Short mmCIF file of C-alpha atoms in Angstrom, two decimals:
data_model
loop_
_atom_site.label_atom_id
_atom_site.label_comp_id
_atom_site.label_asym_id
_atom_site.label_seq_id
_atom_site.Cartn_x
_atom_site.Cartn_y
_atom_site.Cartn_z
CA UNK V 954 119.08 89.00 89.67
CA UNK V 955 120.08 92.65 89.55
CA UNK V 956 123.79 93.29 90.13
CA UNK V 957 125.34 96.73 90.64
CA UNK V 958 128.99 97.39 89.78
CA UNK V 959 131.53 100.17 90.28
CA UNK V 960 133.34 101.55 87.23
CA UNK V 961 137.01 102.37 87.87
CA UNK V 962 139.83 103.92 85.88
CA UNK V 963 142.38 101.14 85.31
CA UNK V 964 145.27 103.60 85.45
CA UNK V 965 144.43 105.30 88.77
CA UNK V 966 142.15 102.60 90.30
CA UNK V 967 139.74 105.42 91.31
CA UNK V 968 136.04 105.25 90.49
CA UNK V 969 135.28 106.87 87.12
CA UNK V 970 132.09 108.73 86.21
CA UNK V 971 131.95 107.24 82.70
CA UNK V 972 128.99 104.85 82.75
CA UNK V 973 127.24 106.70 79.92
CA UNK V 974 130.07 105.97 77.51
CA UNK V 975 130.29 102.37 78.71
CA UNK V 976 126.56 101.69 78.31
CA UNK V 977 126.24 103.30 74.87
CA UNK V 978 126.90 100.03 73.02
CA UNK V 979 125.17 97.62 75.41
CA UNK V 980 121.48 96.53 75.25
CA UNK V 981 119.38 98.63 77.65
CA UNK V 982 117.20 95.66 78.63
CA UNK V 983 120.16 93.96 80.31
CA UNK V 984 122.55 96.82 81.17
CA UNK V 985 121.47 100.12 82.67
CA UNK V 986 122.68 103.18 84.56
CA UNK V 987 122.48 103.79 88.29
CA UNK V 988 122.22 106.92 90.41
CA UNK V 989 125.96 107.64 90.22
CA UNK V 990 127.67 107.87 86.84
CA UNK V 991 130.41 105.63 88.24
CA UNK V 992 128.02 102.68 88.60
CA UNK V 993 126.18 100.31 86.25
CA UNK V 994 123.55 97.62 86.76
CA UNK V 995 122.94 94.31 85.01
CA UNK V 996 119.63 92.44 84.91
CA UNK V 997 119.52 88.68 84.45
CA UNK V 998 116.80 86.67 82.82
CA UNK V 999 114.59 84.55 85.11
CA UNK V 1000 115.73 80.94 85.54
CA UNK V 1001 114.65 77.75 87.28
CA UNK V 1002 118.16 76.26 87.52
CA UNK V 1003 120.88 77.98 89.53
CA UNK V 1004 123.46 76.73 87.01
CA UNK V 1005 121.68 78.61 84.22
CA UNK V 1006 121.52 81.75 86.34
CA UNK V 1007 125.25 81.51 87.03
CA UNK V 1008 126.09 81.20 83.34
CA UNK V 1009 123.90 84.20 82.50
CA UNK V 1010 125.58 86.28 85.20
CA UNK V 1011 129.02 85.30 83.90
CA UNK V 1012 128.09 86.13 80.33
CA UNK V 1013 126.78 89.58 81.31
CA UNK V 1014 129.88 90.28 83.35
CA UNK V 1015 132.11 89.21 80.46
CA UNK V 1016 130.30 91.47 78.02
CA UNK V 1017 130.38 94.43 80.41
CA UNK V 1018 134.07 93.91 81.21
CA UNK V 1019 134.90 93.55 77.51
CA UNK V 1020 133.35 96.94 76.76
CA UNK V 1021 135.09 98.47 79.77
CA UNK V 1022 138.50 97.08 78.78
CA UNK V 1023 138.29 98.85 75.44
CA UNK V 1024 137.79 102.16 77.26
CA UNK V 1025 140.55 101.69 79.83
CA UNK V 1026 137.97 101.04 82.52
CA UNK V 1027 137.52 98.26 85.07
CA UNK V 1028 134.39 96.66 86.54
CA UNK V 1029 134.26 95.51 90.13
CA UNK V 1030 131.53 94.20 92.40
CA UNK V 1031 131.70 95.33 96.02
CA UNK V 1032 129.38 97.07 98.44
CA UNK V 1033 131.53 100.23 98.57
CA UNK V 1034 134.20 101.89 96.47
CA UNK V 1035 137.79 101.92 97.71
CA UNK V 1036 139.35 104.95 95.99
CA UNK V 1037 137.09 107.95 95.43
CA UNK V 1038 137.55 111.60 94.57
CA UNK V 1039 134.31 112.87 96.09
CA UNK V 1040 134.51 116.13 94.16
CA UNK V 1041 134.52 114.19 90.88
CA UNK V 1042 131.29 112.26 91.55
CA UNK V 1043 128.38 112.99 89.24
CA UNK V 1044 124.72 112.04 89.36
CA UNK V 1045 123.40 110.39 86.21
CA UNK V 1046 121.37 112.94 84.20
CA UNK V 1047 117.89 111.72 85.01
CA UNK V 1048 114.94 113.77 86.30
CA UNK V 1049 114.22 111.29 89.11
CA UNK V 1050 117.83 111.28 90.32
CA UNK V 1051 118.04 115.06 90.14
CA UNK V 1052 114.89 115.34 92.25
CA UNK V 1053 116.42 112.93 94.76
CA UNK V 1054 119.53 115.10 94.93
CA UNK V 1055 117.40 118.15 95.66
CA UNK V 1056 115.33 116.36 98.30
CA UNK V 1057 117.93 114.24 100.09
CA UNK V 1058 121.17 116.16 99.53
CA UNK V 1059 124.16 114.37 101.12
CA UNK V 1060 122.34 111.01 101.15
CA UNK V 1061 122.15 111.15 97.37
CA UNK V 1062 125.68 112.50 96.91
CA UNK V 1063 127.14 109.74 99.10
CA UNK V 1064 125.10 106.92 97.53
CA UNK V 1065 128.28 105.36 96.22
CA UNK V 1066 127.31 101.84 97.21
CA UNK V 1067 126.47 98.73 95.20
CA UNK V 1068 124.05 95.98 96.12
CA UNK V 1069 122.49 92.97 94.50
CA UNK V 1070 118.78 92.25 94.38
CA UNK V 1071 117.36 88.75 94.18
CA UNK V 1072 113.83 88.21 92.85
CA UNK V 1073 111.89 85.04 93.64
CA UNK V 1074 108.56 84.50 91.93
CA UNK V 1075 105.44 84.92 94.07
CA UNK V 1076 102.50 85.70 91.82
CA UNK V 1077 99.90 86.36 94.52
CA UNK V 1078 100.51 89.86 95.94
CA UNK V 1079 98.92 89.08 99.31
CA UNK V 1080 101.29 86.14 99.68
CA UNK V 1081 104.22 88.29 98.57
CA UNK V 1082 103.48 90.83 101.30
CA UNK V 1083 103.17 88.10 103.93
CA UNK V 1084 106.37 86.31 102.86
CA UNK V 1085 108.42 89.53 102.79
CA UNK V 1086 107.62 90.26 106.43
CA UNK V 1087 108.04 86.68 107.64
CA UNK V 1088 111.53 86.41 106.11
CA UNK V 1089 112.94 89.47 107.89
CA UNK V 1090 114.79 87.53 110.65
CA UNK V 1091 116.71 85.41 108.11
CA UNK V 1092 118.05 88.22 105.96
CA UNK V 1093 120.97 89.26 108.24
CA UNK V 1094 122.58 85.84 107.61
CA UNK V 1095 122.43 86.46 103.85
CA UNK V 1096 123.89 89.93 104.42
CA UNK V 1097 126.83 88.39 106.27
CA UNK V 1098 127.49 86.04 103.36
CA UNK V 1099 127.64 89.05 101.01
CA UNK V 1100 129.56 91.52 103.21
CA UNK V 1101 132.01 93.33 100.93
CA UNK V 1102 132.24 96.97 102.03
CA UNK V 1103 134.83 97.44 104.78
CA UNK V 1104 136.35 100.60 103.27
CA UNK V 1105 134.77 104.04 103.00
CA UNK V 1106 136.38 107.29 101.90
CA UNK V 1107 139.82 105.68 101.91
CA UNK V 1108 139.63 104.24 105.43
CA UNK V 1109 138.80 100.94 107.09
CA UNK V 1110 135.46 101.47 108.83
CA UNK V 1111 135.72 98.44 111.12
CA UNK V 1112 132.52 97.10 109.51
CA UNK V 1113 132.24 94.18 107.13
CA UNK V 1114 129.31 95.88 105.36
CA UNK V 1115 129.53 99.62 105.79
CA UNK V 1116 127.16 99.89 102.83
CA UNK V 1117 124.47 98.78 105.28
CA UNK V 1118 125.20 101.78 107.52
CA UNK V 1119 125.03 104.14 104.55
CA UNK V 1120 121.83 102.57 103.26
CA UNK V 1121 120.02 102.73 106.61
CA UNK V 1122 119.98 106.53 106.53
CA UNK V 1123 117.14 106.55 103.99
CA UNK V 1124 113.66 107.16 105.49
CA UNK V 1125 112.18 103.84 104.34
CA UNK V 1126 115.20 101.55 104.87
CA UNK V 1127 115.17 98.54 107.19
CA UNK V 1128 113.04 95.43 107.78
CA UNK V 1129 109.55 95.35 106.33
CA UNK V 1130 106.73 95.70 108.87
CA UNK V 1131 103.68 93.46 108.85
CA UNK V 1132 100.75 94.39 106.60
CA UNK V 1133 97.35 92.71 106.53
CA UNK V 1134 97.22 92.48 102.74
CA UNK V 1135 98.64 93.79 99.49
CA UNK V 1136 95.99 96.52 99.61
CA UNK V 1137 97.20 97.54 103.07
CA UNK V 1138 100.79 97.63 101.80
CA UNK V 1139 99.87 99.75 98.77
CA UNK V 1140 97.94 102.13 101.02
CA UNK V 1141 101.14 102.67 103.03
CA UNK V 1142 103.08 103.38 99.81
CA UNK V 1143 100.49 105.93 98.68
CA UNK V 1144 100.50 107.59 102.11
CA UNK V 1145 104.27 108.02 102.03
CA UNK V 1146 104.12 109.50 98.53
CA UNK V 1147 101.27 111.82 99.56
CA UNK V 1148 103.32 112.97 102.56
CA UNK V 1149 106.15 114.04 100.27
CA UNK V 1150 108.71 111.94 102.14
CA UNK V 1151 109.29 109.78 99.04
CA UNK V 1152 108.66 110.59 95.40
CA UNK V 1153 107.57 107.23 93.96
CA UNK V 1154 107.00 103.55 94.91
CA UNK V 1155 110.58 102.68 93.91
CA UNK V 1156 111.77 104.56 96.99
CA UNK V 1157 110.38 101.93 99.35
CA UNK V 1158 113.81 100.74 100.48
CA UNK V 1159 112.88 97.87 102.79
CA UNK V 1160 115.43 95.03 103.04
CA UNK V 1161 112.84 92.93 101.21
CA UNK V 1162 109.68 94.01 99.45
CA UNK V 1163 107.05 92.95 96.92
CA UNK V 1164 108.39 94.10 93.57
CA UNK V 1165 106.56 96.98 91.93
CA UNK V 1166 107.18 95.80 88.35
CA UNK V 1167 107.37 91.98 88.32
CA UNK V 1168 105.45 89.28 90.30
CA UNK V 1169 108.21 88.59 92.81
CA UNK V 1170 109.50 89.11 96.30
CA UNK V 1171 112.68 91.17 95.99
CA UNK V 1172 115.53 90.94 98.50
CA UNK V 1173 117.69 94.08 98.62
CA UNK V 1174 119.78 93.74 101.78
CA UNK V 1175 122.96 92.24 100.29
CA UNK V 1176 126.19 93.89 99.21
CA UNK V 1177 127.35 93.25 95.66
CA UNK V 1178 129.56 90.15 95.51
CA UNK V 1179 132.72 89.94 93.43
CA UNK V 1180 132.53 86.14 93.17
CA UNK V 1181 129.66 84.68 91.16
CA UNK V 1182 129.69 81.65 93.48
CA UNK V 1183 128.54 83.86 96.37
CA UNK V 1184 125.80 85.41 94.24
CA UNK V 1185 124.49 81.96 93.30
CA UNK V 1186 124.68 80.75 96.91
CA UNK V 1187 122.63 83.68 98.18
CA UNK V 1188 120.12 83.37 95.33
CA UNK V 1189 119.63 79.66 96.06
CA UNK V 1190 119.19 80.21 99.79
CA UNK V 1191 116.78 83.09 99.27
CA UNK V 1192 114.61 81.15 96.84
CA UNK V 1193 114.49 78.25 99.30
CA UNK V 1194 113.51 80.60 102.16
CA UNK V 1195 110.67 82.01 100.05
CA UNK V 1196 109.52 78.50 99.14
CA UNK V 1197 109.56 77.46 102.80
CA UNK V 1198 107.36 80.36 103.86
CA UNK V 1199 104.92 79.64 101.03
CA UNK V 1200 104.78 76.04 102.25
CA UNK V 1201 104.12 77.22 105.80
CA UNK V 1202 101.37 79.62 104.68
CA UNK V 1203 99.68 76.79 102.78
CA UNK V 1204 99.91 74.34 105.69
CA UNK V 1205 99.06 76.80 108.47
CA UNK V 1206 97.19 79.76 106.92
CA UNK V 1207 96.21 81.27 110.28
CA UNK V 1208 99.54 80.88 112.05
CA UNK V 1209 101.56 84.07 112.21
CA UNK V 1210 105.19 83.92 113.43
CA UNK V 1211 106.33 86.65 115.80
CA UNK V 1212 108.76 89.01 114.05
CA UNK V 1213 110.26 91.72 116.27
CA UNK V 1214 111.66 94.41 114.00
CA UNK V 1215 113.92 95.79 116.74
CA UNK V 1216 115.59 92.39 117.06
CA UNK V 1217 115.95 92.16 113.28
CA UNK V 1218 117.61 95.59 113.20
CA UNK V 1219 120.02 94.47 115.88
CA UNK V 1220 120.84 91.28 114.01
CA UNK V 1221 121.36 93.29 110.83
CA UNK V 1222 123.81 95.57 112.61
CA UNK V 1223 125.68 92.52 113.94
CA UNK V 1224 125.94 91.02 110.46
CA UNK V 1225 127.09 94.35 108.99
CA UNK V 1226 129.69 94.79 111.71
CA UNK V 1227 131.31 91.34 111.59
CA UNK V 1228 130.25 89.51 108.42
CA UNK V 1229 131.31 85.85 108.64
CA UNK V 1230 134.29 86.51 110.89
CA UNK V 1231 132.55 86.47 114.29
CA UNK V 1232 129.10 85.69 115.67
CA UNK V 1233 125.68 86.24 114.14
CA UNK V 1234 122.34 86.41 115.93
CA UNK V 1235 120.53 83.10 115.52
CA UNK V 1236 117.09 83.89 114.02
CA UNK V 1237 115.30 81.21 116.03
CA UNK V 1238 116.87 81.46 119.48
CA UNK V 1239 117.89 85.12 119.34
CA UNK V 1240 121.34 84.41 120.79
CA UNK V 1241 124.82 84.97 119.32
CA UNK V 1242 126.35 81.92 117.66
CA UNK V 1243 129.39 81.43 115.42
CA UNK V 1244 128.57 82.55 111.88
CA UNK V 1245 129.28 79.09 110.46
CA UNK V 1246 126.74 77.53 112.83
CA UNK V 1247 124.03 80.04 111.90
CA UNK V 1248 124.63 79.43 108.18
CA UNK V 1249 124.49 75.66 108.78
CA UNK V 1250 121.21 76.04 110.67
CA UNK V 1251 119.82 78.05 107.75
CA UNK V 1252 120.82 75.28 105.35
CA UNK V 1253 119.12 72.69 107.53
CA UNK V 1254 115.97 74.82 107.74
CA UNK V 1255 115.52 74.98 103.97
CA UNK V 1256 116.94 71.59 103.03
CA UNK V 1257 113.57 70.18 101.85
CA UNK V 1258 113.02 73.19 99.59
CA UNK V 1259 116.59 73.01 98.25
CA UNK V 1260 116.13 69.32 97.50
CA UNK V 1261 112.80 69.93 95.76
CA UNK V 1262 114.42 72.54 93.49
CA UNK V 1263 117.41 70.28 92.79
CA UNK V 1264 119.72 72.79 94.51
CA UNK V 1265 120.74 70.96 97.68
CA UNK V 1266 124.12 69.57 96.63
CA UNK V 1267 125.24 72.73 94.84
CA UNK V 1268 124.13 75.17 97.55
CA UNK V 1269 125.70 73.08 100.29
CA UNK V 1270 129.01 72.99 98.40
CA UNK V 1271 128.87 76.74 97.81
CA UNK V 1272 128.14 77.37 101.49
CA UNK V 1273 131.10 75.24 102.58
CA UNK V 1274 133.34 77.13 100.18
CA UNK V 1275 132.09 80.54 101.38
CA UNK V 1276 132.64 79.66 105.04
CA UNK V 1277 136.11 78.28 104.37
CA UNK V 1278 137.15 81.34 102.35
CA UNK V 1279 135.61 83.98 104.63
CA UNK V 1280 133.86 87.16 103.63
CA UNK V 1281 134.94 89.51 100.87
CA UNK V 1282 135.51 92.11 103.59
CA UNK V 1283 138.13 89.86 105.20
CA UNK V 1284 139.83 89.19 101.85
CA UNK V 1285 139.94 92.92 101.12
CA UNK V 1286 141.53 93.65 104.49
CA UNK V 1287 144.13 90.95 103.90
CA UNK V 1288 144.98 92.44 100.51
CA UNK V 1289 145.31 95.89 102.08
CA UNK V 1290 147.45 94.63 104.95
CA UNK V 1291 150.17 93.31 102.65
CA UNK V 1292 151.38 96.76 101.53
CA UNK V 1293 148.89 99.23 102.98
CA UNK V 1294 147.65 100.14 99.49
CA UNK V 1295 143.97 100.38 98.55
CA UNK V 1296 145.04 99.87 94.93
CA UNK V 1297 145.76 96.25 95.89
CA UNK V 1298 142.19 95.89 97.15
CA UNK V 1299 140.86 97.25 93.86
CA UNK V 1300 143.03 94.79 91.93
CA UNK V 1301 141.74 91.89 94.03
CA UNK V 1302 138.14 92.85 93.33
CA UNK V 1303 138.77 93.42 89.63
CA UNK V 1304 140.26 89.91 89.37
CA UNK V 1305 137.45 88.24 91.31
CA UNK V 1306 134.74 90.06 89.35
CA UNK V 1307 136.36 89.01 86.07
CA UNK V 1308 136.64 85.31 86.99
CA UNK V 1309 134.14 83.25 84.97
CA UNK V 1310 135.13 79.82 86.31
CA UNK V 1311 132.34 79.84 88.87
CA UNK V 1312 131.79 76.05 88.79
CA UNK V 1313 135.40 74.99 89.45
CA UNK V 1314 135.33 71.79 91.57
CA UNK V 1315 131.58 72.08 92.15
CA UNK V 1316 128.81 69.47 91.63
CA UNK V 1317 127.26 71.11 88.55
CA UNK V 1318 125.18 69.26 85.96
#
């Protein structure tokens, strides 16, 4: 898991470009900078058990928050920042980021969004390329579960995940097309670099992609989640989806499902617009259905893989809790509606990000 966080000034509740000071005393292997100086990233260890992943995430959050507290800073996980002085934003001093600022201008300056990336092991690169494309229709449902970015530049955008709208402006963003092999995929990457449109393989910004540095399929579509329970839910579902496609490729090596990227883009927009609070596009039938029904159908689809991993009871409980509670976007709007103050939204997210009792009333071994 890679989680991105906003750094805020606890006095003003505005984002604070102070990640360098915050990271100075933290191990670089687990805590690192991001493009904006007001953001940090954590990197988990790999785990088999979701419970172990959850504990690692909580421990990293606690360490990061402890360092931030001592500096008068707060750490919050959400797709977008709530209170921003755009003139005060600063790019982290890094040659790659500075080149991106030169090349992409306002896209780089406005990249004040946080996501979470889930890696699931797939050692064969040809299989990783195949799985990444085949999973495209199921990712909008995971996006809806994560939706946490309703506010942008001090205003309610009307979207549950406005981060998705910001992210889709990049030239390589969106669902991953089909490639015949890992070699075919790498040829595309080299062609884009040779064209000058991107500067390196890390700028392949598909919703899901074969990782460039570890033997995994990496999902990148989701907003950052303030509650660890939602992170664990999405990680468990994604791993099960990957396992299901690997099972299908083993059973039916010549059978290729039809994936229409235009339909996937439409479903992604729907998930970004409404989150869990309205309808999602069903990945199988292509029709709008209540979000809870689409999530339930996803659970049913991967139930054998969840059971095989020992995740079924926990993931089902987490899904029920997420559907009952609603999206982070809805909770943020409710907090804002009470007094019309974005500071209240920041406080909500600070509290949720700090909460380490992820397994309260859950079936955890």
